CSV table of C-alpha atoms in Angstrom, one decimal:
chain,number,residue,atom,x,y,z
E,1,MET,CA,8.5,29.5,41.0
E,2,HIS,CA,6.3,32.2,39.9
E,3,VAL,CA,6.3,31.3,36.2
E,4,ASN,CA,3.5,31.4,33.5
E,5,ILE,CA,2.0,28.3,32.2
E,6,SER,CA,2.1,29.9,28.7
E,7,ARG,CA,5.8,29.4,28.6
E,8,ALA,CA,5.3,25.5,28.7
E,9,LYS,CA,2.8,25.6,25.9
E,10,VAL,CA,5.3,27.8,23.9
E,11,ILE,CA,8.0,25.2,24.4
E,12,ILE,CA,5.5,22.3,23.3
E,13,SER,CA,4.4,24.5,20.3
E,14,ILE,CA,8.0,25.2,19.3
E,15,LEU,CA,8.6,21.5,19.4
E,16,ALA,CA,6.0,20.7,17.2
E,17,VAL,CA,6.7,23.7,14.7
E,18,VAL,CA,10.4,22.4,14.5
E,19,LEU,CA,9.0,18.9,13.8
E,20,LEU,CA,7.0,20.3,11.1
E,21,VAL,CA,9.7,22.4,9.6
E,22,LEU,CA,11.9,19.6,9.8
E,23,GLY,CA,9.8,17.4,7.9
E,24,SER,CA,9.4,19.9,5.0
E,25,VAL,CA,13.0,20.8,5.0
E,26,GLY,CA,13.8,17.2,4.7
E,27,ALA,CA,11.4,16.7,2.0
E,28,LEU,CA,12.7,19.6,0.1
E,29,THR,CA,16.3,19.0,0.5
E,30,ALA,CA,16.1,15.1,0.1
E,31,CYS,CA,14.9,15.6,-3.4
E,32,ASP,CA,16.8,17.6,-6.1
E,33,GLU,CA,14.9,20.3,-7.8
E,34,SER,CA,13.9,18.5,-11.0
E,35,THR,CA,11.8,16.1,-9.0
E,36,THR,CA,10.5,18.7,-6.8
E,37,ASP,CA,9.1,20.3,-9.8
E,38,ALA,CA,7.9,17.1,-11.3
E,39,VAL,CA,6.0,16.4,-8.2
E,40,ALA,CA,4.5,19.9,-8.2
E,41,ALA,CA,3.7,19.8,-11.7
E,42,LYS,CA,2.3,16.3,-11.4
E,43,LYS,CA,0.0,17.6,-8.4
E,44,ALA,CA,-1.4,20.6,-10.3
E,45,LEU,CA,-2.8,18.2,-13.1
E,46,PRO,CA,-6.2,16.6,-13.2
E,47,ARG,CA,-5.7,13.1,-11.8
E,48,LEU,CA,-7.1,9.8,-13.0
E,49,LYS,CA,-7.2,6.8,-10.7
E,50,VAL,CA,-6.6,3.5,-12.1
E,51,ALA,CA,-6.8,0.1,-10.4
E,52,THR,CA,-5.0,-2.6,-12.2
E,53,THR,CA,-4.3,-6.2,-11.7
E,54,THR,CA,-0.8,-7.0,-10.2
E,55,SER,CA,0.4,-8.7,-13.3
E,56,LEU,CA,0.0,-5.6,-15.7
E,57,TYR,CA,1.9,-3.7,-13.0
E,58,ASP,CA,4.5,-6.3,-11.8
E,59,THR,CA,5.6,-6.7,-15.5
E,60,GLY,CA,6.2,-3.1,-15.8
E,61,LEU,CA,3.9,-2.6,-18.5
E,62,TRP,CA,1.9,0.2,-16.6
E,63,GLY,CA,5.3,1.9,-15.7
E,64,TYR,CA,6.2,2.0,-19.3
E,65,LEU,CA,2.7,3.3,-20.6
E,66,GLU,CA,2.0,5.8,-17.7
E,67,PRO,CA,4.4,8.5,-18.8
E,68,MET,CA,3.2,8.4,-22.4
E,69,PHE,CA,-0.4,8.7,-21.4
E,70,GLU,CA,0.3,11.5,-18.9
E,71,GLU,CA,2.1,13.6,-21.4
E,72,GLU,CA,-0.4,13.1,-24.5
E,73,TYR,CA,-3.5,14.0,-22.2
E,74,GLY,CA,-2.0,16.2,-19.6
E,75,VAL,CA,-3.3,14.2,-16.7
E,76,GLY,CA,-1.7,12.8,-13.5
E,77,MET,CA,-2.1,9.0,-13.3
E,78,ASP,CA,-2.5,7.4,-9.9
E,79,ILE,CA,-2.0,3.6,-10.5
E,80,LEU,CA,-3.0,1.4,-7.6
E,81,TYR,CA,-2.3,-2.4,-8.2
E,82,ALA,CA,-4.4,-4.8,-6.7
E,83,GLY,CA,-5.9,-8.3,-7.4
E,84,THR,CA,-9.1,-8.2,-9.9
E,85,GLY,CA,-11.2,-8.8,-6.9
E,86,LYS,CA,-10.1,-5.9,-5.0
E,87,ALA,CA,-9.8,-3.6,-8.3
E,88,LEU,CA,-13.7,-4.4,-8.9
E,89,GLU,CA,-14.2,-3.4,-5.4
E,90,TYR,CA,-12.5,-0.1,-5.5
E,91,GLY,CA,-14.6,0.4,-8.7
E,92,ARG,CA,-17.9,-0.5,-7.0
E,93,ARG,CA,-17.1,2.0,-4.2
E,94,GLY,CA,-16.2,4.7,-6.9
E,95,ASP,CA,-12.6,5.0,-5.4
E,96,VAL,CA,-11.0,4.7,-8.8
E,97,ASP,CA,-12.3,5.9,-12.3
E,98,VAL,CA,-11.1,2.9,-14.4
E,99,ILE,CA,-9.9,-0.6,-13.8
E,100,THR,CA,-7.6,-3.0,-16.0
E,101,VAL,CA,-8.5,-6.4,-15.0
E,102,HIS,CA,-8.6,-10.2,-16.2
E,103,ALA,CA,-11.5,-12.4,-14.9
E,104,LYS,CA,-14.3,-12.5,-17.8
E,105,ALA,CA,-17.3,-13.7,-16.0
E,106,GLN,CA,-16.8,-11.2,-13.0
E,107,GLU,CA,-16.1,-8.3,-15.5
E,108,GLU,CA,-19.4,-9.4,-17.2
E,109,GLN,CA,-21.2,-9.3,-13.9
E,110,PHE,CA,-19.6,-6.0,-12.8
E,111,VAL,CA,-20.8,-4.4,-16.2
E,112,ALA,CA,-24.3,-6.2,-15.9
E,113,GLU,CA,-24.7,-4.7,-12.4
E,114,GLY,CA,-24.2,-1.3,-13.7
E,115,TYR,CA,-20.9,-0.5,-12.1
E,116,GLY,CA,-18.9,-0.7,-15.3
E,117,VAL,CA,-19.7,1.1,-18.7
E,118,GLU,CA,-18.5,-1.5,-21.0
E,119,ARG,CA,-15.8,-4.2,-21.1
E,120,VAL,CA,-13.1,-3.6,-23.6
E,121,PRO,CA,-10.5,-6.4,-24.1
E,122,PHE,CA,-7.1,-4.9,-25.2
E,123,ALA,CA,-4.5,-7.5,-24.8
E,124,TYR,CA,-4.1,-11.5,-24.0
E,125,ASN,CA,-1.4,-13.9,-23.1
E,126,TYR,CA,-1.7,-17.4,-21.7
E,127,PHE,CA,-1.7,-18.9,-18.2
E,128,LEU,CA,0.7,-21.7,-17.5
E,129,ILE,CA,1.5,-24.1,-14.7
E,130,VAL,CA,5.1,-23.7,-13.6
E,131,GLY,CA,7.0,-26.0,-11.1
E,132,PRO,CA,10.3,-27.6,-10.3
E,133,GLU,CA,12.1,-29.1,-13.0
E,134,ASP,CA,12.2,-32.6,-11.8
E,135,ASP,CA,8.3,-32.6,-11.9
E,136,PRO,CA,7.6,-34.8,-8.9
E,137,ALA,CA,4.2,-34.7,-9.7
E,138,GLY,CA,4.5,-36.1,-13.2
E,139,ILE,CA,2.2,-33.7,-14.8
E,140,LYS,CA,4.3,-32.3,-17.6
E,141,GLY,CA,2.5,-32.1,-20.9
E,142,LEU,CA,-1.0,-33.0,-19.5
E,143,THR,CA,-3.8,-30.8,-20.1
E,144,PRO,CA,-4.4,-28.3,-17.0
E,145,GLU,CA,-7.5,-30.2,-16.1
E,146,ALA,CA,-5.7,-33.5,-16.2
E,147,ALA,CA,-2.6,-32.1,-14.3
E,148,PHE,CA,-4.9,-30.6,-11.6
E,149,GLN,CA,-6.6,-34.0,-11.1
E,150,LYS,CA,-3.1,-35.9,-10.8
E,151,LEU,CA,-2.3,-33.3,-8.3
E,152,MET,CA,-5.3,-33.7,-6.3
E,153,GLU,CA,-5.4,-37.8,-6.6
E,154,ASP,CA,-1.6,-38.4,-6.1
E,155,GLY,CA,-0.8,-35.5,-3.7
E,156,ASN,CA,2.9,-36.0,-4.9
E,157,GLY,CA,3.4,-32.2,-5.4
E,158,SER,CA,2.7,-28.9,-3.7
E,159,PHE,CA,0.8,-26.3,-5.3
E,160,VAL,CA,0.9,-22.6,-4.2
E,161,SER,CA,-2.5,-20.8,-4.9
E,162,ARG,CA,-2.7,-16.9,-5.0
E,163,GLY,CA,-5.6,-17.3,-2.7
E,164,ASP,CA,-6.6,-13.6,-2.8
E,165,GLY,CA,-9.6,-13.4,-5.1
E,166,SER,CA,-7.4,-12.2,-8.1
E,167,GLY,CA,-7.9,-12.9,-11.7
E,168,THR,CA,-5.3,-15.6,-11.5
E,169,HIS,CA,-6.9,-17.2,-8.4
E,170,ILE,CA,-10.2,-17.1,-10.3
E,171,MET,CA,-8.8,-18.9,-13.2
E,172,GLU,CA,-7.1,-21.2,-10.8
E,173,GLN,CA,-10.9,-22.1,-9.4
E,174,ASN,CA,-12.1,-22.5,-13.1
E,175,ILE,CA,-9.6,-25.1,-13.8
E,176,TRP,CA,-10.4,-27.0,-10.6
E,177,ALA,CA,-13.9,-26.9,-11.5
E,178,ALA,CA,-13.2,-27.8,-14.9
E,179,ALA,CA,-11.2,-30.9,-13.5
E,180,GLY,CA,-14.3,-31.8,-11.6
E,181,TYR,CA,-13.6,-30.9,-7.9
E,182,ASP,CA,-15.3,-28.5,-5.6
E,183,TYR,CA,-13.2,-25.8,-4.7
E,184,GLU,CA,-13.8,-26.0,-0.8
E,185,ASP,CA,-12.5,-29.8,-1.2
E,186,VAL,CA,-9.4,-28.6,-2.9
E,187,ARG,CA,-8.7,-26.0,0.0
E,188,ASN,CA,-9.0,-28.7,2.5
E,189,ALA,CA,-7.5,-31.4,0.6
E,190,GLY,CA,-4.3,-31.3,2.4
E,191,THR,CA,-0.8,-29.5,3.3
E,192,TRP,CA,0.2,-29.7,-0.2
E,193,TYR,CA,-2.3,-27.0,-1.2
E,194,VAL,CA,-0.8,-23.8,0.2
E,195,GLU,CA,-2.9,-20.5,-0.1
E,196,ALA,CA,-0.4,-17.5,-0.1
E,197,GLY,CA,-2.7,-14.6,-0.2
E,198,VAL,CA,-0.1,-12.3,-2.1
E,199,GLY,CA,0.4,-11.0,-5.6
E,200,MET,CA,1.8,-12.9,-8.5
E,201,GLY,CA,5.5,-12.1,-8.0
E,202,PRO,CA,5.5,-13.2,-4.2
E,203,THR,CA,3.6,-16.4,-4.9
E,204,LEU,CA,6.2,-17.4,-7.7
E,205,THR,CA,8.9,-16.7,-5.0
E,206,MET,CA,7.2,-18.7,-2.5
E,207,ALA,CA,6.6,-21.6,-5.0
E,208,HIS,CA,10.3,-21.6,-5.8
E,209,GLU,CA,11.2,-21.6,-2.2
E,210,LEU,CA,8.9,-24.6,-1.4
E,211,GLU,CA,9.5,-26.3,-4.7
E,212,ALA,CA,6.0,-26.2,-5.5
E,213,TYR,CA,3.9,-25.9,-8.6
E,214,THR,CA,1.7,-22.8,-9.3
E,215,LEU,CA,-0.4,-21.0,-11.8
E,216,SER,CA,0.8,-17.9,-13.3
E,217,ASP,CA,0.4,-15.6,-16.2
E,218,MET,CA,3.0,-15.6,-18.9
E,219,GLY,CA,4.0,-12.0,-18.4
E,220,THR,CA,4.8,-12.1,-14.8
E,221,TYR,CA,6.4,-15.5,-14.9
E,222,LEU,CA,9.0,-14.1,-17.8
E,223,THR,CA,9.8,-11.1,-15.6
E,224,PHE,CA,10.5,-13.3,-12.7
E,225,LYS,CA,12.1,-16.2,-14.6
E,226,GLY,CA,15.6,-15.1,-14.1
E,227,ASP,CA,15.3,-15.2,-10.1
E,228,ILE,CA,13.6,-18.6,-9.7
E,229,ASP,CA,14.1,-22.2,-10.7
E,230,LEU,CA,10.4,-22.9,-11.8
E,231,VAL,CA,10.1,-24.1,-15.3
E,232,PRO,CA,6.8,-24.3,-17.4
E,233,ILE,CA,5.2,-27.7,-16.9
E,234,VAL,CA,1.7,-27.2,-18.5
E,235,THR,CA,1.5,-24.6,-21.3
E,236,GLU,CA,-1.2,-25.9,-23.7
E,237,GLY,CA,-4.8,-25.8,-23.0
E,238,ASP,CA,-7.9,-23.6,-24.1
E,239,ILE,CA,-9.0,-22.9,-20.5
E,240,LEU,CA,-5.4,-20.9,-20.3
E,241,LEU,CA,-6.2,-18.1,-22.3
E,242,ASN,CA,-5.8,-14.8,-20.2
E,243,VAL,CA,-7.6,-11.7,-21.5
E,244,TYR,CA,-6.9,-8.4,-20.1
E,245,SER,CA,-9.5,-5.6,-20.5
E,246,VAL,CA,-10.2,-2.2,-19.5
E,247,ILE,CA,-13.6,-1.2,-17.8
E,248,ALA,CA,-14.6,2.5,-17.3
E,249,ILE,CA,-16.6,2.9,-14.1
E,250,ASN,CA,-20.2,4.0,-14.8
E,251,PRO,CA,-20.7,7.5,-13.6
E,252,ASP,CA,-24.7,7.0,-13.7
E,253,ASN,CA,-24.3,4.7,-10.8
E,254,VAL,CA,-21.2,5.4,-9.0
E,255,ALA,CA,-19.7,8.7,-7.7
E,256,VAL,CA,-16.9,9.1,-10.2
E,257,THR,CA,-16.4,12.2,-12.4
E,258,ASN,CA,-13.7,11.3,-14.9
E,259,LEU,CA,-15.5,9.6,-17.6
E,260,GLU,CA,-14.2,11.7,-20.4
E,261,MET,CA,-10.5,11.1,-19.4
E,262,THR,CA,-11.3,7.4,-18.8
E,263,ASN,CA,-12.5,7.3,-22.4
E,264,ASN,CA,-9.2,8.7,-23.4
E,265,LEU,CA,-7.5,6.2,-21.5
E,266,ILE,CA,-9.5,3.3,-23.3
E,267,ASP,CA,-8.8,5.1,-26.6
E,268,PHE,CA,-5.1,5.3,-25.9
E,269,LEU,CA,-4.9,1.6,-25.0
E,270,THR,CA,-6.8,0.4,-28.0
E,271,SER,CA,-5.0,2.8,-30.5
E,272,ASP,CA,-2.7,1.3,-33.1
E,273,GLU,CA,0.4,2.9,-31.9
E,274,ILE,CA,0.1,1.8,-28.2
E,275,GLN,CA,-1.2,-1.7,-29.4
E,276,GLU,CA,1.9,-2.1,-31.2
E,277,LEU,CA,4.1,-1.0,-28.5
E,278,MET,CA,2.2,-3.5,-26.0
E,279,GLY,CA,3.0,-6.4,-28.5
E,280,LYS,CA,6.6,-5.7,-28.5
E,281,TYR,CA,6.8,-4.8,-24.9
E,282,GLY,CA,9.6,-7.1,-23.2
E,283,VAL,CA,10.2,-9.0,-26.3
E,284,GLU,CA,13.9,-7.8,-26.5
E,285,GLU,CA,14.5,-8.5,-22.7
E,286,TYR,CA,12.8,-11.9,-22.5
E,287,GLY,CA,12.8,-13.3,-25.9
E,288,LEU,CA,9.1,-14.0,-25.9
E,289,GLN,CA,5.8,-11.8,-26.3
E,290,LEU,CA,4.5,-10.8,-23.0
E,291,PHE,CA,1.2,-9.6,-24.4
E,292,THR,CA,-0.6,-10.1,-27.6
E,293,PRO,CA,-2.7,-6.8,-28.3
E,294,CYS,CA,-6.4,-7.5,-29.6
E,295,ALA,CA,-7.8,-4.0,-29.5
E,296,GLY,CA,-11.5,-4.0,-28.6
E,297,ASN,CA,-11.9,-7.6,-29.8
E,298,GLU,CA,-12.4,-10.8,-27.7
E,299,PRO,CA,-9.6,-13.3,-28.7
E,300,GLU,CA,-10.6,-16.7,-30.4
V,1,MET,CA,22.1,3.1,-4.6
V,2,ILE,CA,22.5,5.1,-1.5
V,3,VAL,CA,25.7,6.7,-2.6
V,4,SER,CA,24.3,7.7,-5.9
V,5,LEU,CA,21.2,9.2,-4.2
V,6,ASP,CA,18.9,8.2,-6.8
V,7,PRO,CA,16.4,11.1,-7.0
V,8,GLU,CA,13.2,8.9,-6.9
V,9,VAL,CA,14.6,7.1,-3.9
V,10,MET,CA,15.3,10.6,-2.3
V,11,GLN,CA,12.0,11.7,-3.1
V,12,ILE,CA,10.2,8.7,-1.4
V,13,ALA,CA,12.5,9.2,1.5
V,14,GLY,CA,11.7,12.7,1.7
V,15,ARG,CA,7.9,11.9,1.5
V,16,SER,CA,8.1,9.5,4.2
V,17,LEU,CA,10.0,12.0,6.6
V,18,ALA,CA,7.4,14.8,5.7
V,19,LEU,CA,4.4,12.5,6.3
V,20,ALA,CA,5.4,11.0,9.8
V,21,ALA,CA,6.7,14.4,10.8
V,22,THR,CA,3.4,16.1,9.8
V,23,SER,CA,1.3,13.5,11.5
V,24,CYS,CA,3.7,13.3,14.5
V,25,ALA,CA,3.3,17.4,14.9
V,26,ILE,CA,-0.5,17.2,14.5
V,27,ALA,CA,-0.9,14.3,17.1
V,28,THR,CA,1.6,16.3,19.5
V,29,LEU,CA,-0.5,19.4,19.3
V,30,ILE,CA,-3.6,17.1,20.3
V,31,ALA,CA,-1.8,14.7,22.6
V,32,LEU,CA,0.1,17.0,24.8
V,33,PRO,CA,-2.8,19.2,26.0
V,34,LEU,CA,-5.2,16.5,25.9
V,35,SER,CA,-3.0,14.2,28.2
V,36,SER,CA,-2.3,17.1,30.5
V,37,LEU,CA,-6.0,17.7,30.8
V,38,ILE,CA,-6.5,14.1,31.8
V,39,HIS,CA,-3.5,14.0,34.2
V,40,PHE,CA,-4.3,17.2,36.0
V,41,ASN,CA,-8.0,16.5,36.7
V,42,SER,CA,-9.7,13.8,38.4
V,43,PHE,CA,-13.0,12.6,36.9
V,44,ARG,CA,-15.1,9.4,36.9
V,45,GLY,CA,-13.6,6.8,34.7
V,46,LYS,CA,-10.2,8.1,34.5
V,47,ARG,CA,-8.7,5.0,35.2
V,48,LEU,CA,-10.8,3.2,32.5
V,49,LEU,CA,-10.0,6.1,30.1
V,50,ILE,CA,-6.3,5.5,30.8
V,51,ASN,CA,-6.8,1.8,30.4
V,52,VAL,CA,-8.7,2.2,27.0
V,53,ILE,CA,-5.7,4.5,25.8
V,54,GLN,CA,-3.2,1.9,26.6
V,55,THR,CA,-5.0,-0.9,25.0
V,56,LEU,CA,-5.0,1.1,21.9
V,57,TYR,CA,-1.1,0.8,22.0
V,58,SER,CA,-1.6,-2.5,20.3
V,59,VAL,CA,-4.1,-1.4,17.6
V,60,PRO,CA,-2.7,-3.0,14.3
V,61,THR,CA,-1.9,-0.6,11.6
V,62,VAL,CA,-4.1,-2.4,9.2
V,63,VAL,CA,-7.1,-1.9,11.6
V,64,VAL,CA,-6.6,1.7,11.7
V,65,GLY,CA,-6.1,1.6,8.0
V,66,LEU,CA,-9.5,-0.3,7.3
V,67,PHE,CA,-11.1,2.0,9.6
V,68,VAL,CA,-10.1,5.0,7.7
V,69,PHE,CA,-10.5,3.5,4.3
V,70,VAL,CA,-14.2,2.9,5.2
V,71,PHE,CA,-14.6,6.4,6.3
V,72,ILE,CA,-12.8,8.2,3.4
V,73,SER,CA,-13.6,5.9,0.7
V,74,ARG,CA,-16.3,7.5,-2.0
V,75,ALA,CA,-18.9,5.3,-0.7
V,76,GLY,CA,-18.1,6.2,3.0
V,77,PRO,CA,-19.1,9.2,5.1
V,78,LEU,CA,-16.4,11.4,4.1
V,79,GLY,CA,-16.1,10.3,0.7
V,80,SER,CA,-17.0,13.6,-1.0
V,81,LEU,CA,-13.5,14.9,0.2
V,82,GLY,CA,-11.6,12.6,-2.1
V,83,LEU,CA,-9.1,11.8,0.5
V,84,LEU,CA,-8.5,8.2,-0.2
V,85,PHE,CA,-5.3,7.3,-2.0
V,86,THR,CA,-3.7,10.9,-1.0
V,87,PRO,CA,-0.9,11.8,1.5
V,88,ALA,CA,-3.6,13.6,3.6
V,89,GLY,CA,-5.4,10.2,4.0
V,90,ILE,CA,-2.1,8.5,5.3
V,91,VAL,CA,-1.6,11.5,7.7
V,92,ILE,CA,-5.2,11.1,9.0
V,93,GLY,CA,-4.5,7.5,9.7
V,94,GLN,CA,-1.1,8.1,11.1
V,95,VAL,CA,-2.4,10.7,13.7
V,96,LEU,CA,-5.1,8.1,14.9
V,97,LEU,CA,-2.5,5.4,15.0
V,98,VAL,CA,0.1,7.6,17.1
V,99,LEU,CA,-2.4,9.4,19.3
V,100,PRO,CA,-2.8,6.7,21.9
V,101,ILE,CA,0.7,6.0,22.2
V,102,MET,CA,1.7,9.7,22.6
V,103,MET,CA,-1.0,10.4,25.0
V,104,GLY,CA,-0.4,7.1,27.1
V,105,LEU,CA,3.2,8.0,27.3
V,106,THR,CA,2.7,11.5,28.0
V,107,ILE,CA,0.3,10.5,31.0
V,108,SER,CA,2.8,8.1,32.4
V,109,ALA,CA,5.4,10.7,32.2
V,110,LEU,CA,3.4,13.2,34.1
V,111,ARG,CA,2.7,10.6,36.7
V,112,GLY,CA,6.4,9.8,36.8
V,113,VAL,CA,7.1,13.1,38.3
V,114,ASP,CA,7.8,12.9,42.4
V,115,VAL,CA,5.0,13.8,44.3
V,116,THR,CA,7.1,15.7,46.7
V,117,LEU,CA,7.7,18.2,43.8
V,118,THR,CA,3.9,18.8,43.6
V,119,ASP,CA,3.5,19.0,47.3
V,120,THR,CA,6.5,21.6,47.5
V,121,ALA,CA,5.0,23.7,44.6
V,122,ILE,CA,1.6,23.9,46.3
V,123,SER,CA,3.3,24.6,49.8
V,124,LEU,CA,5.2,27.4,48.2
V,125,GLY,CA,1.9,28.8,47.1
V,126,ALA,CA,1.8,27.8,43.3
V,127,ASN,CA,-1.7,27.8,41.9
V,128,ARG,CA,-3.0,25.1,39.6
V,129,PHE,CA,-1.4,26.2,36.6
V,130,GLN,CA,1.9,27.0,38.2
V,131,THR,CA,2.0,23.4,39.5
V,132,ALA,CA,1.1,21.9,36.4
V,133,TYR,CA,3.9,24.0,34.7
V,134,VAL,CA,6.6,22.7,37.1
V,135,VAL,CA,5.4,18.9,36.7
V,136,ILE,CA,5.4,19.3,32.9
V,137,LYS,CA,9.0,20.9,33.0
V,138,GLU,CA,10.2,18.1,35.1
V,139,ALA,CA,8.5,15.4,32.7
V,140,ARG,CA,9.7,17.0,29.6
V,141,PHE,CA,12.3,14.5,28.8
V,142,ALA,CA,9.7,11.7,29.3
V,143,MET,CA,7.3,13.5,27.1
V,144,LEU,CA,9.8,13.9,24.4
V,145,GLY,CA,10.2,10.2,24.5
V,146,ALA,CA,6.5,10.0,23.7
V,147,VAL,CA,7.0,12.1,20.5
V,148,ILE,CA,9.9,10.1,19.5
V,149,MET,CA,7.8,7.0,19.9
V,150,GLY,CA,5.1,8.4,18.0
V,151,PHE,CA,7.3,9.4,15.2
V,152,GLY,CA,8.8,5.9,15.2
V,153,ARG,CA,5.4,4.3,14.8
V,154,ALA,CA,4.5,6.5,12.1
V,155,ILE,CA,7.3,6.3,9.8
V,156,SER,CA,7.6,2.5,10.5
V,157,GLU,CA,4.1,1.6,9.7
V,158,VAL,CA,3.3,-0.1,6.3
V,159,GLY,CA,-0.2,-1.5,6.4
V,160,LEU,CA,-2.1,1.8,6.8
V,161,SER,CA,0.0,3.5,4.2
V,162,LEU,CA,-0.6,0.8,1.7
V,163,MET,CA,-4.2,0.6,2.4
V,164,VAL,CA,-4.9,4.2,2.6
V,165,GLY,CA,-2.3,5.7,0.3
V,166,GLY,CA,-2.2,2.9,-2.2
V,167,ASN,CA,1.5,3.1,-2.9
V,168,ILE,CA,1.2,5.2,-5.7
V,169,ARG,CA,4.4,5.9,-7.6
V,170,GLY,CA,5.4,9.7,-7.1
V,171,PHE,CA,2.3,10.4,-4.8
V,172,THR,CA,1.8,8.2,-1.7
V,173,ARG,CA,4.7,5.8,-2.1
V,174,THR,CA,6.6,6.0,1.2
V,175,LEU,CA,10.0,3.9,2.3
V,176,THR,CA,7.9,1.2,3.9
V,177,THR,CA,5.4,0.6,0.9
V,178,ALA,CA,8.3,0.8,-1.5
V,179,ILE,CA,10.3,-1.9,0.7
V,180,SER,CA,7.1,-3.9,0.6
V,181,LEU,CA,6.7,-3.6,-3.1
V,182,GLU,CA,10.4,-4.2,-4.0
V,183,THR,CA,10.6,-7.4,-1.8
V,184,SER,CA,7.5,-8.6,-3.5
V,185,LYS,CA,9.2,-7.9,-6.9
V,186,GLY,CA,12.3,-10.0,-5.7
V,187,GLU,CA,14.5,-6.7,-5.5
V,188,ILE,CA,16.0,-7.6,-2.1
V,189,GLU,CA,19.0,-5.5,-2.2
V,190,LEU,CA,16.9,-2.3,-3.0
V,191,SER,CA,14.7,-3.3,-0.2
V,192,LEU,CA,17.5,-3.5,2.2
V,193,ALA,CA,18.9,-0.2,1.1
V,194,LEU,CA,15.7,1.5,1.5
V,195,GLY,CA,15.4,-0.1,5.1
V,196,MET,CA,18.8,1.5,5.8
V,197,ILE,CA,17.5,4.8,4.6
V,198,LEU,CA,14.6,4.6,7.0
V,199,LEU,CA,16.8,3.8,10.0
V,200,PHE,CA,19.2,6.6,9.2
V,201,ILE,CA,16.1,9.1,9.1
V,202,ALA,CA,15.1,7.7,12.2
V,203,LEU,CA,18.5,8.3,13.7
V,204,VAL,CA,19.0,11.9,12.5
V,205,VAL,CA,15.5,12.7,13.9
V,206,SER,CA,16.1,11.3,17.3
V,207,ILE,CA,19.5,13.1,17.5
V,208,VAL,CA,18.0,16.5,16.5
V,209,LEU,CA,15.1,16.1,19.0
V,210,ASN,CA,17.4,15.2,21.9
V,211,ARG,CA,19.5,18.1,21.2
V,212,LEU,CA,16.8,20.4,21.2
V,213,GLN,CA,15.7,18.9,24.5
V,214,GLN,CA,19.0,19.4,26.1
V,215,ARG,CA,19.1,23.1,25.3
């Protein structure tokens, strides 16, 4: 019975240390040497944090461009995917160095408020309304505004909204406004209007499961087309233009320190070489252009 | 995919394990002494404190995530440390997440020790520390349960890692955030495989810890 308390502590400490060792050994043995080296190399590099809209991530465009940029400029990129609303918020808080987003009015406000240096458009495509092939609401071929009016008045089709403050969600609200409705009325219009609160991919999957309509960017729709039964329903209309731009966070007003590397990224995205690759991205796989390059210029 | 041991998947699995084990180890180092201190001392508000600890079992991971996010974001009080969207940020969150459950279960384990054991120890002339040692020794199996439980909560949480880690490929992506991303991309089979890997890790950890305890 005459034992020392320190032994109990030793046992506890040993337990803890073993856990730690177990964790690190697991981490080391779990990945082969090349990836360990790659991780170590990546950690040692300066890091650039980029918040990007989900559509540029889900289409795989960033995954394609990331290694090129990292190699050219010797930097490790941390890419965070978030809706435009969240990406702008990360920017305001200084948690990222640069954002790639798609909601013109919000971006212009962001720059005007001093959070962003400049809005630089680099690519565009179009939004489209997709839905079940039998088109229960009968909106095929209408303008986006007329299609939304018919959905609202007849209630013959369900609509899944992103509902997450993303660029796509903002675009949807713009269309509702152009169709002459107050968005709050739409939200309360009935069970046919579903607010998903998730990214573009999951929203498309949800619309597929519910046999509903939804608004999607062309890139994400093409990427997901193989797995879902939704077809393009409304594809024509000036309002559907979807411009992606890159904005450096302004170090004068926000505590970011990477402006030089951020400018490298903007130069990279608008360079002839990358613009050409962007224009070709996915064409072979999907048979259609996902992104039209527009280096630094607002598309007409 | 599991059979081919894809290096990226293995790297993610290793990261998940390393993060959860680190968090669990740090939380253990804090929780065990602290709960012993609470158990072996009587003070005002002890019961209330234990109630609070037990209430925190149910704290949602996203709430811990939000809390940590606000603190370590550049605009937050600890912003200058640059911890947001790093593995260290995730560890901070996981430690906070599993501390209550480890402390609560450890206190329960110590309480569960038969009173006659304490009485016998004291009657045999044991001082406070010796009595504590006897009780801790008796409760060690249940205390190990607390550690395993903490590890389980750390490796299985997703809300916090997503919010604080940001799911950055090759840096803060863990098994759970990868599952969440792959599911959203419609890669159901890959997600299922990742889920199996997670369960397998949990199985190995539990076997190792139990072996250790039986020695």
